[in-house]
CSV table of C-alpha atoms in Angstrom, one decimal:
chain,number,residue,atom,x,y,z
A,1,MET,CA,-0.2,0.0,0.1
A,2,LYS,CA,1.4,3.4,-1.2
A,3,VAL,CA,0.8,6.1,1.6
A,4,ALA,CA,1.4,9.8,0.7
A,5,VAL,CA,1.5,12.6,3.2
A,6,ILE,CA,1.5,15.9,2.0
A,7,LYS,CA,4.3,18.0,2.6
A,8,TYR,CA,3.7,21.6,3.2
A,9,ASN,CA,4.9,24.5,5.2
A,10,ALA,CA,3.3,23.2,8.1
A,11,GLY,CA,4.6,21.8,11.3
A,12,ASN,CA,4.1,18.5,12.9
A,13,VAL,CA,4.7,16.2,10.0
A,14,GLN,CA,7.2,14.1,11.4
A,15,SER,CA,4.9,12.4,14.3
A,16,VAL,CA,2.6,11.5,11.4
A,17,LEU,CA,5.4,9.5,9.9
A,18,TYR,CA,6.5,8.1,12.9
A,19,ALA,CA,3.1,7.3,14.0
A,20,LEU,CA,2.6,5.3,10.6
A,21,GLU,CA,5.8,3.6,11.2
A,22,ARG,CA,4.5,2.3,14.4
A,23,LEU,CA,1.8,1.0,12.4
A,24,GLY,CA,3.9,-0.8,9.8
A,25,VAL,CA,3.6,1.4,7.0
A,26,GLU,CA,6.3,3.6,5.3
A,27,ALA,CA,4.4,6.8,4.1
A,28,GLU,CA,6.4,9.1,1.6
A,29,LEU,CA,6.0,13.0,2.4
A,30,THR,CA,5.7,14.6,-1.0
A,31,ASP,CA,4.5,17.5,-2.5
A,32,ASP,CA,4.7,16.0,-6.0
A,33,PRO,CA,1.2,15.9,-7.4
A,34,ASP,CA,1.4,12.8,-9.6
A,35,LYS,CA,2.9,11.0,-6.3
A,36,ILE,CA,-0.2,12.1,-4.8
A,37,ARG,CA,-2.5,11.3,-6.8
A,38,SER,CA,-1.4,7.8,-7.9
A,39,ALA,CA,-0.9,6.9,-3.6
A,40,ASP,CA,-3.9,4.4,-2.2
A,41,LYS,CA,-4.1,6.7,1.0
A,42,ILE,CA,-3.3,10.0,1.4
A,43,ILE,CA,-2.9,12.1,4.6
A,44,PHE,CA,-3.0,15.9,4.9
A,45,PRO,CA,-1.6,16.8,8.6
A,46,GLY,CA,-0.3,19.9,10.0
A,47,GLN,CA,0.0,22.6,12.2
A,48,GLY,CA,0.0,26.3,11.8
A,49,GLU,CA,-1.7,29.1,9.9
A,50,ALA,CA,-4.7,28.8,7.5
A,51,SER,CA,-3.9,31.6,5.0
A,52,SER,CA,-0.2,31.1,4.5
A,53,ALA,CA,-0.9,27.6,4.4
A,54,MET,CA,-3.8,28.0,1.7
A,55,THR,CA,-1.4,30.5,-0.4
A,56,TYR,CA,1.6,28.1,-0.3
A,57,LEU,CA,-0.9,25.0,-1.8
A,58,LYS,CA,-2.2,27.4,-4.4
A,59,ALA,CA,1.0,28.4,-5.6
A,60,ARG,CA,1.7,24.7,-6.1
A,61,GLN,CA,-1.8,23.7,-7.6
A,62,LEU,CA,-1.8,21.3,-4.6
A,63,ASP,CA,-5.2,23.0,-3.8
A,64,GLN,CA,-6.8,21.6,-7.1
A,65,VAL,CA,-5.3,17.8,-6.5
A,66,ILE,CA,-6.5,17.7,-3.1
A,67,ARG,CA,-10.2,18.9,-4.4
A,68,GLU,CA,-9.7,15.8,-7.5
A,69,ILE,CA,-8.7,13.0,-4.9
A,70,LYS,CA,-11.0,10.1,-5.4
A,71,GLN,CA,-9.1,7.7,-2.9
A,72,PRO,CA,-9.4,7.8,0.8
A,73,PHE,CA,-8.1,11.0,2.2
A,74,LEU,CA,-7.4,12.2,6.2
A,75,GLY,CA,-6.9,15.6,7.1
A,76,VAL,CA,-5.7,16.4,10.5
A,77,CYS,CA,-5.8,19.6,12.9
A,78,LEU,CA,-5.0,22.2,10.3
A,79,GLY,CA,-5.6,19.5,7.8
A,80,LEU,CA,-9.2,19.5,8.7
A,81,GLN,CA,-9.5,23.2,8.8
A,82,LEU,CA,-8.0,23.5,5.5
A,83,LEU,CA,-10.4,21.4,4.2
A,84,CYS,CA,-13.5,23.0,5.3
A,85,GLU,CA,-15.2,26.2,3.5
A,86,HIS,CA,-13.7,28.9,5.4
A,87,SER,CA,-11.9,30.0,8.4
A,88,GLU,CA,-11.9,33.2,10.6
A,89,GLU,CA,-8.1,32.6,10.8
A,90,ASN,CA,-7.3,35.7,8.8
A,91,ASP,CA,-10.4,35.5,7.0
A,92,THR,CA,-9.5,32.4,4.8
A,93,ASP,CA,-11.2,30.8,2.0
A,94,CYS,CA,-10.5,27.2,2.2
A,95,LEU,CA,-10.6,24.0,0.2
A,96,GLY,CA,-14.5,23.8,0.7
A,97,ILE,CA,-14.4,19.8,0.7
A,98,PHE,CA,-16.8,19.6,3.6
A,99,PRO,CA,-19.3,22.7,3.9
A,100,VAL,CA,-18.4,23.7,7.4
A,101,LYS,CA,-17.2,26.7,8.5
A,102,VAL,CA,-14.4,27.2,11.1
A,103,LYS,CA,-14.4,29.7,13.9
A,104,LYS,CA,-12.2,30.9,16.6
A,105,PHE,CA,-12.9,29.6,19.9
A,106,ILE,CA,-14.3,32.8,22.1
A,107,PRO,CA,-14.4,31.9,25.6
A,108,GLU,CA,-17.4,33.4,28.1
A,109,ASN,CA,-15.1,33.0,30.8
A,110,SER,CA,-11.5,33.4,30.3
A,111,GLN,CA,-10.5,32.1,33.7
A,112,GLU,CA,-12.0,28.9,33.0
A,113,PHE,CA,-11.7,28.3,29.4
A,114,LYS,CA,-8.1,29.2,28.0
A,115,VAL,CA,-7.6,29.5,24.1
A,116,PRO,CA,-5.8,27.3,22.5
A,117,HIS,CA,-7.6,24.2,23.9
A,118,ILE,CA,-4.7,22.3,24.9
A,119,GLY,CA,-4.5,18.8,26.2
A,120,TRP,CA,-6.9,15.3,26.3
A,121,ASN,CA,-10.4,15.6,25.8
A,122,GLU,CA,-12.9,13.0,25.0
A,123,LEU,CA,-14.7,12.3,21.8
A,124,GLU,CA,-18.6,12.3,21.6
A,125,ASN,CA,-21.8,11.3,19.7
A,126,LEU,CA,-19.7,9.1,17.6
A,127,ALA,CA,-21.5,8.0,14.6
A,128,ASP,CA,-21.5,4.5,12.8
A,129,ASP,CA,-18.3,4.9,11.0
A,130,VAL,CA,-15.5,3.0,9.4
A,131,LEU,CA,-13.2,5.5,11.2
A,132,LEU,CA,-14.3,4.9,14.3
A,133,ARG,CA,-14.8,1.2,14.4
A,134,ASP,CA,-13.6,-0.9,17.8
A,135,LEU,CA,-12.0,2.2,19.5
A,136,PRO,CA,-10.9,1.4,23.2
A,137,GLU,CA,-13.6,2.3,25.6
A,138,SER,CA,-11.8,5.6,26.8
A,139,LYS,CA,-12.0,7.9,24.1
A,140,PHE,CA,-9.9,10.7,24.7
A,141,LEU,CA,-7.8,12.4,22.0
A,142,TYR,CA,-4.8,15.2,22.5
A,143,TYR,CA,-6.0,18.6,20.8
A,144,VAL,CA,-3.8,22.1,20.5
A,145,HIS,CA,-6.0,24.5,18.7
A,146,SER,CA,-7.8,27.7,18.6
A,147,TYR,CA,-10.0,27.4,15.9
A,148,TYR,CA,-12.7,25.0,15.6
A,149,ALA,CA,-15.2,23.7,13.1
A,150,GLU,CA,-18.8,24.0,13.7
A,151,LEU,CA,-21.2,20.9,13.6
A,152,SER,CA,-22.5,20.1,10.8
A,153,GLU,CA,-24.2,17.2,8.9
A,154,VAL,CA,-21.2,16.1,8.0
A,155,THR,CA,-19.8,16.0,11.7
A,156,ILE,CA,-19.3,12.2,12.9
A,157,ALA,CA,-17.9,12.8,16.1
A,158,THR,CA,-18.0,15.8,18.7
A,159,THR,CA,-16.2,17.0,21.6
A,160,HIS,CA,-17.3,19.4,24.4
A,161,TYR,CA,-14.7,22.7,25.0
A,162,ILE,CA,-16.9,25.8,25.7
A,163,HIS,CA,-19.1,24.2,23.5
A,164,ASP,CA,-19.8,21.2,21.3
A,165,PHE,CA,-17.4,21.7,18.2
A,166,THR,CA,-16.8,19.1,15.5
A,167,ALA,CA,-14.1,16.4,16.4
A,168,ILE,CA,-14.4,14.2,13.1
A,169,LEU,CA,-15.7,15.0,9.6
A,170,HIS,CA,-16.4,12.6,6.8
A,171,ARG,CA,-17.8,13.1,3.4
A,172,ASP,CA,-17.4,10.6,0.4
A,173,ASN,CA,-13.5,10.0,0.5
A,174,TYR,CA,-12.8,12.3,2.5
A,175,TRP,CA,-12.1,11.8,6.4
A,176,ALA,CA,-10.7,14.8,9.0
A,177,ILE,CA,-9.6,14.9,12.8
A,178,GLN,CA,-9.0,18.3,14.6
A,179,ALA,CA,-7.1,16.1,17.1
A,180,HIS,CA,-3.7,14.4,16.8
A,181,PRO,CA,-4.2,11.0,16.5
A,182,GLU,CA,-0.4,10.4,16.1
A,183,LYS,CA,-0.2,11.6,19.7
A,184,SER,CA,-3.1,10.4,21.0
A,185,SER,CA,-2.3,6.8,22.5
A,186,THR,CA,-4.0,3.9,21.5
A,187,VAL,CA,-7.1,5.8,20.4
A,188,GLY,CA,-5.7,7.5,18.0
A,189,GLU,CA,-3.7,4.5,16.5
A,190,LYS,CA,-7.0,2.6,16.2
A,191,MET,CA,-8.4,5.6,14.0
A,192,LEU,CA,-5.0,5.8,12.0
A,193,SER,CA,-5.1,2.0,11.3
A,194,ASN,CA,-8.9,2.1,10.6
A,195,PHE,CA,-8.3,4.9,7.8
A,196,LEU,CA,-5.5,2.6,6.6
A,197,ASN,CA,-7.8,-0.2,6.0
A,198,ILE,CA,-10.6,1.6,4.3
B,1,MET,CA,-14.5,18.1,29.1
B,2,LEU,CA,-10.7,19.0,28.9
B,3,THR,CA,-8.7,16.7,31.6
B,4,LYS,CA,-5.9,18.1,33.9
B,5,ARG,CA,-2.6,16.2,32.8
B,6,ILE,CA,-0.3,14.2,34.5
B,7,ILE,CA,3.8,14.7,33.6
B,8,PRO,CA,6.5,12.8,34.5
B,9,CYS,CA,9.5,14.7,34.0
B,10,LEU,CA,12.9,12.7,33.2
B,11,ASP,CA,16.4,14.2,33.8
B,12,ILE,CA,18.8,13.4,30.9
B,13,LYS,CA,22.6,13.6,30.7
B,14,ASP,CA,24.4,12.8,27.9
B,15,GLY,CA,21.2,10.6,26.6
B,16,ARG,CA,20.7,8.7,29.7
B,17,THR,CA,18.8,9.3,32.3
B,18,VAL,CA,20.2,10.7,35.5
B,19,LYS,CA,18.3,10.3,38.5
B,20,GLY,CA,18.1,6.8,40.0
B,21,VAL,CA,14.7,5.1,38.7
B,22,ASN,CA,12.9,2.3,40.4
B,23,PHE,CA,11.0,0.6,37.6
B,24,VAL,CA,11.3,-3.1,38.0
B,25,GLN,CA,10.5,-3.9,34.7
B,26,LEU,CA,13.4,-1.6,33.3
B,27,ARG,CA,16.0,-3.6,31.5
B,28,ASP,CA,18.2,-0.6,31.5
B,29,ALA,CA,17.4,1.9,34.2
B,30,GLY,CA,19.4,4.7,32.5
B,31,ASP,CA,17.7,4.2,28.9
B,32,PRO,CA,15.4,6.9,28.5
B,33,VAL,CA,13.3,5.6,25.8
B,34,GLU,CA,12.3,2.5,27.6
B,35,LEU,CA,11.5,4.7,31.0
B,36,ALA,CA,9.2,6.9,28.1
B,37,LYS,CA,7.5,4.0,26.4
B,38,ILE,CA,6.3,2.6,30.3
B,39,TYR,CA,5.1,6.2,31.0
B,40,SER,CA,3.0,6.2,28.0
B,41,ASP,CA,1.9,2.7,28.5
B,42,GLU,CA,0.8,3.4,32.5
B,43,GLY,CA,-1.4,6.6,30.9
B,44,ALA,CA,1.1,9.7,31.7
B,45,ASP,CA,-0.6,12.4,29.7
B,46,GLU,CA,2.7,14.1,28.6
B,47,LEU,CA,6.6,13.8,29.3
B,48,VAL,CA,9.2,16.5,29.9
B,49,PHE,CA,12.7,15.7,29.0
B,50,LEU,CA,15.0,18.1,31.0
B,51,ASP,CA,18.7,17.6,29.3
B,52,ILE,CA,21.2,18.7,31.8
B,53,THR,CA,24.5,17.9,29.7
B,54,ALA,CA,26.7,21.0,29.7
B,55,THR,CA,28.7,20.6,26.7
B,56,VAL,CA,27.9,21.8,23.6
B,57,ASP,CA,29.1,18.9,21.6
B,58,LYS,CA,26.7,16.4,23.6
B,59,ARG,CA,23.9,18.2,22.4
B,60,LYS,CA,23.5,16.2,19.3
B,61,THR,CA,22.9,13.1,21.3
B,62,LEU,CA,19.7,15.0,22.6
B,63,ALA,CA,18.3,15.4,19.1
B,64,GLU,CA,19.5,11.6,18.3
B,65,LEU,CA,17.4,10.8,21.6
B,66,VAL,CA,14.7,12.7,20.8
B,67,THR,CA,14.0,10.9,17.5
B,68,LYS,CA,14.4,7.8,19.2
B,69,VAL,CA,11.6,9.0,21.8
B,70,ALA,CA,9.4,10.3,18.9
B,71,LYS,CA,9.2,6.8,17.3
B,72,ALA,CA,8.7,4.8,20.0
B,73,ILE,CA,6.2,6.9,21.7
B,74,ASN,CA,2.4,8.2,21.1
B,75,ILE,CA,1.9,11.0,23.3
B,76,PRO,CA,3.0,14.2,23.3
B,77,PHE,CA,6.4,15.3,25.1
B,78,THR,CA,8.4,18.3,25.4
B,79,VAL,CA,12.1,18.9,25.7
B,80,GLY,CA,13.9,21.7,27.5
B,81,GLY,CA,17.5,22.4,28.8
B,82,GLY,CA,20.0,24.8,27.6
B,83,ILE,CA,17.8,25.8,24.6
B,84,SER,CA,18.6,29.4,23.6
B,85,THR,CA,18.2,30.1,20.0
B,86,VAL,CA,15.7,29.5,17.4
B,87,GLU,CA,18.3,27.4,15.6
B,88,ASP,CA,18.2,25.1,18.7
B,89,VAL,CA,14.3,24.8,18.7
B,90,LYS,CA,14.2,23.8,14.7
B,91,VAL,CA,16.6,21.0,15.5
B,92,LEU,CA,14.6,19.5,18.0
B,93,LEU,CA,11.3,20.2,16.7
B,94,ALA,CA,12.7,18.6,13.4
B,95,ALA,CA,14.0,15.6,15.4
B,96,GLY,CA,10.2,14.9,16.5
B,97,ALA,CA,9.8,16.9,19.4
B,98,ASP,CA,6.1,18.1,20.2
B,99,LYS,CA,7.1,21.4,22.1
B,100,ILE,CA,10.2,22.9,23.7
B,101,SER,CA,11.0,24.7,26.5
B,102,ILE,CA,13.1,27.7,27.2
B,103,ASN,CA,13.9,29.1,30.6
B,104,SER,CA,17.4,31.2,31.4
B,105,ALA,CA,17.5,32.1,27.8
B,106,ALA,CA,14.0,33.8,27.9
B,107,VAL,CA,15.3,35.6,30.9
B,108,LYS,CA,18.4,36.7,29.1
B,109,ASN,CA,16.6,37.7,25.9
B,110,PRO,CA,12.8,37.9,26.5
B,111,VAL,CA,12.5,38.6,22.5
B,112,VAL,CA,13.7,34.8,21.9
B,113,ILE,CA,10.2,34.1,22.9
B,114,ASP,CA,8.9,36.1,20.0
B,115,GLN,CA,10.8,35.0,17.7
B,116,MET,CA,10.3,31.1,18.6
B,117,ALA,CA,6.6,31.6,18.7
B,118,ARG,CA,6.6,33.7,15.2
B,119,GLU,CA,8.9,30.9,13.7
B,120,PHE,CA,7.2,27.7,15.2
B,121,GLY,CA,3.6,28.6,16.6
B,122,SER,CA,2.7,29.4,20.2
B,123,GLN,CA,1.5,25.8,20.7
B,124,CYS,CA,5.3,24.5,20.8
B,125,ILE,CA,6.8,27.0,23.3
B,126,VAL,CA,6.6,26.5,26.3
B,127,VAL,CA,8.2,29.1,28.6
B,128,ALA,CA,9.8,27.5,32.0
B,129,ILE,CA,9.9,30.1,35.2
B,130,ASP,CA,12.1,28.9,38.3
B,131,THR,CA,10.3,31.0,41.0
B,132,ARG,CA,11.6,31.4,44.7
B,133,ASN,CA,10.0,33.8,47.5
B,134,VAL,CA,12.3,36.4,49.1
B,135,ASP,CA,11.2,38.3,52.1
B,136,GLY,CA,7.2,37.8,50.7
B,137,ILE,CA,8.0,38.8,47.3
B,138,ASP,CA,8.3,35.9,44.5
B,139,PHE,CA,11.2,36.5,42.2
B,140,VAL,CA,12.5,34.7,39.2
B,141,HIS,CA,15.5,32.7,39.6
B,142,THR,CA,17.6,31.0,37.0
B,143,HIS,CA,20.5,28.7,36.9
B,144,GLY,CA,18.8,26.1,38.6
B,145,GLY,CA,17.4,28.6,41.4
B,146,ARG,CA,20.6,29.6,42.2
B,147,LYS,CA,20.5,33.0,40.3
B,148,PRO,CA,17.9,35.7,41.5
B,149,THR,CA,16.6,38.0,39.2
B,150,LEU,CA,14.8,40.9,39.5
B,151,LEU,CA,11.8,39.8,37.9
B,152,LYS,CA,8.8,39.4,39.6
B,153,THR,CA,7.4,36.2,38.8
B,154,GLN,CA,3.9,37.2,38.4
B,155,ALA,CA,4.7,40.0,35.9
B,156,TRP,CA,7.2,38.0,34.0
B,157,ALA,CA,4.4,34.8,33.4
B,158,GLN,CA,2.2,37.7,32.1
B,159,GLU,CA,5.2,39.2,29.6
B,160,VAL,CA,6.1,35.7,28.3
B,161,ALA,CA,2.6,35.2,27.6
B,162,ASP,CA,1.9,38.2,26.1
B,163,ARG,CA,5.2,37.7,23.9
B,164,GLY,CA,3.8,34.3,22.5
B,165,ALA,CA,4.5,31.6,24.9
B,166,GLY,CA,1.8,28.8,24.7
B,167,GLU,CA,2.5,27.2,28.1
B,168,VAL,CA,4.1,28.2,31.2
B,169,LEU,CA,5.8,25.8,33.6
B,170,LEU,CA,5.9,27.3,37.1
B,171,THR,CA,8.7,25.8,39.4
B,172,SER,CA,8.6,26.9,42.8
B,173,MET,CA,12.0,26.4,43.7
B,174,ASP,CA,10.8,26.8,47.7
B,175,HIS,CA,8.9,23.7,47.3
B,176,ASP,CA,10.8,21.5,45.1
B,177,GLY,CA,12.2,18.6,46.6
B,178,THR,CA,10.4,18.9,49.6
B,179,LYS,CA,7.5,16.7,48.8
B,180,ALA,CA,4.9,18.8,51.1
B,181,GLY,CA,2.8,20.0,48.5
B,182,PHE,CA,3.0,22.4,45.2
B,183,ALA,CA,2.8,25.9,45.5
B,184,ASN,CA,-1.0,26.4,45.4
B,185,GLU,CA,-1.3,30.0,46.0
B,186,LEU,CA,1.1,31.5,43.6
B,187,THR,CA,0.0,28.5,40.7
B,188,ALA,CA,-3.7,29.8,41.2
B,189,GLU,CA,-2.6,33.4,41.0
B,190,ILE,CA,-0.6,33.0,37.9
B,191,SER,CA,-2.9,30.5,36.2
B,192,SER,CA,-5.9,32.9,37.0
B,193,ALA,CA,-4.1,35.9,35.3
B,194,LEU,CA,-3.0,34.0,32.0
B,195,SER,CA,-5.1,32.7,29.2
B,196,ILE,CA,-2.4,30.1,28.3
B,197,PRO,CA,-2.1,26.8,30.6
B,198,VAL,CA,0.4,26.5,33.5
B,199,ILE,CA,1.7,23.5,34.6
B,200,ALA,CA,2.5,23.5,38.1
B,201,SER,CA,5.8,21.8,39.3
B,202,GLY,CA,7.6,21.2,42.6
B,203,GLY,CA,6.6,19.4,46.1
B,204,ALA,CA,4.6,16.6,44.8
B,205,GLY,CA,4.6,14.3,47.6
B,206,SER,CA,1.3,12.6,47.7
B,207,MET,CA,-2.1,11.8,45.8
B,208,PRO,CA,-4.0,14.5,47.6
B,209,HIS,CA,-1.2,17.6,46.6
B,210,PHE,CA,-2.2,16.6,42.8
B,211,LYS,CA,-5.9,17.1,44.0
B,212,ASP,CA,-5.0,20.4,45.8
B,213,VAL,CA,-2.8,21.8,42.9
B,214,PHE,CA,-5.5,21.2,40.3
B,215,THR,CA,-8.5,22.3,42.5
B,216,PHE,CA,-7.1,25.4,45.0
B,217,GLY,CA,-4.3,25.6,42.5
B,218,LYS,CA,-5.8,25.9,39.2
B,219,ALA,CA,-3.3,24.3,37.5
B,220,ASP,CA,-3.7,23.0,33.8
B,221,ALA,CA,-1.3,19.9,34.3
B,222,ALA,CA,1.1,18.8,36.8
B,223,LEU,CA,4.6,17.8,36.7
B,224,ALA,CA,6.7,15.4,39.2
B,225,ALA,CA,9.7,13.3,39.0
B,226,SER,CA,11.1,11.3,41.9
B,227,ILE,CA,7.7,10.0,43.0
B,228,PHE,CA,7.0,8.8,39.8
B,229,HIS,CA,10.6,7.6,39.2
B,230,PHE,CA,10.9,5.7,42.4
B,231,LYS,CA,7.1,4.4,42.1
B,232,GLU,CA,5.8,6.1,45.3
B,233,ILE,CA,3.0,7.1,43.4
B,234,PRO,CA,2.3,5.0,40.2
B,235,VAL,CA,0.8,6.9,37.6
B,236,PRO,CA,-2.6,4.8,37.1
B,237,THR,CA,-3.1,4.8,41.1
B,238,LEU,CA,-2.5,8.5,41.2
B,239,LYS,CA,-5.3,8.9,38.1
B,240,GLU,CA,-7.5,6.6,39.8
B,241,TYR,CA,-7.6,8.4,43.1
B,242,LEU,CA,-8.2,11.9,41.3
B,243,ILE,CA,-11.0,10.5,39.0
B,244,GLY,CA,-12.6,9.2,42.7
B,245,GLU,CA,-12.3,12.9,43.9
B,246,GLY,CA,-13.9,14.2,41.1
B,247,VAL,CA,-11.2,15.8,39.2
B,248,SER,CA,-11.3,15.7,35.2
B,249,ILE,CA,-8.7,13.2,34.3
B,250,ARG,CA,-7.9,11.3,31.3
B,251,LYS,CA,-8.6,7.3,31.8
């Protein structure tokens, strides 16, 4: 199985490669459109800022490549936000795979709720989805983010911080996880292996 | 609900753990990778590696260690100790660290916090603050708490947050090593004033100390070393206790 991890100007890709390695998969980190198009599975990770990431992707026509993918595709963290319609982070038009808007966390009480949302939080309202099959009983994921995707028809799991937000999205061949499955212990590992087995 | 984090801290010298550890299942008591793996399997929420290697050339060993740890464990970890430049950070993040922590370098040259946050994002920049109370006033100390500065702890914590730090690791040198509990009052004061998470460190000696620092101390995470290394308080036992006490903890 060929797994491509999309290389762009975002941090935290190395840990995704290591997590895949622990699952016995040697993925290729690449920004070559042909290699991305011909992979069996594609992962779009990342940590960083939305508008500079979009500018980078557009400059290399990777935005078009991502929209035309037919194989199973997984966005992670910033990857999830970029697959949405629009992000409030520097008022950025994103890829529009998911008809969902990305907003900034605004705490009602800044003493109780700090932003970014950093740490382990629980998955709730899980839909029956291939990505979520046979997860361990305790479903905590590791989050680091200041922006969140709104709840939507394509939301397949939620997490609560200040209010409910989208933890995981699925539409057609695209999945996306707001947390970092590569850093989320056995729960994250199971999701990654579910994705690789799609 | 967002959970409070339990963070074991490992001291590293020349790529090996220094403080004695007492894990029967460890084949090599000095191997940080093996120890890290045990902690992550036991349910630690995060790990901190504090490098106390003095010489520059030995720091290459640290980057190699970071890669081995990143390949082995599936939870986030922070690397600190002797980090002073953007280049230092770049090397360690590229090696696989999730976050880095800076201490003395930030006191000496605060603008380095802005530079690091701009270059790599606030989420991976932890500023460690060692504090000691002198005649009723909390002052920042450097060099392992030996050297006093004129910076007041509360003001410095606010400044590092304003400059773009993603988290503050607050160590009370008055409490460190005493096993008499964390600096709850100071931690609460700083945690309430800042909009970024505060990790409390120094003084852990019993399970109620953790409950206190999460409730009275308003800490977002608590860090400890020896009580975990010597198995005085195993991580799973601590978590079970805290859950029983109504603290929000990852099972």
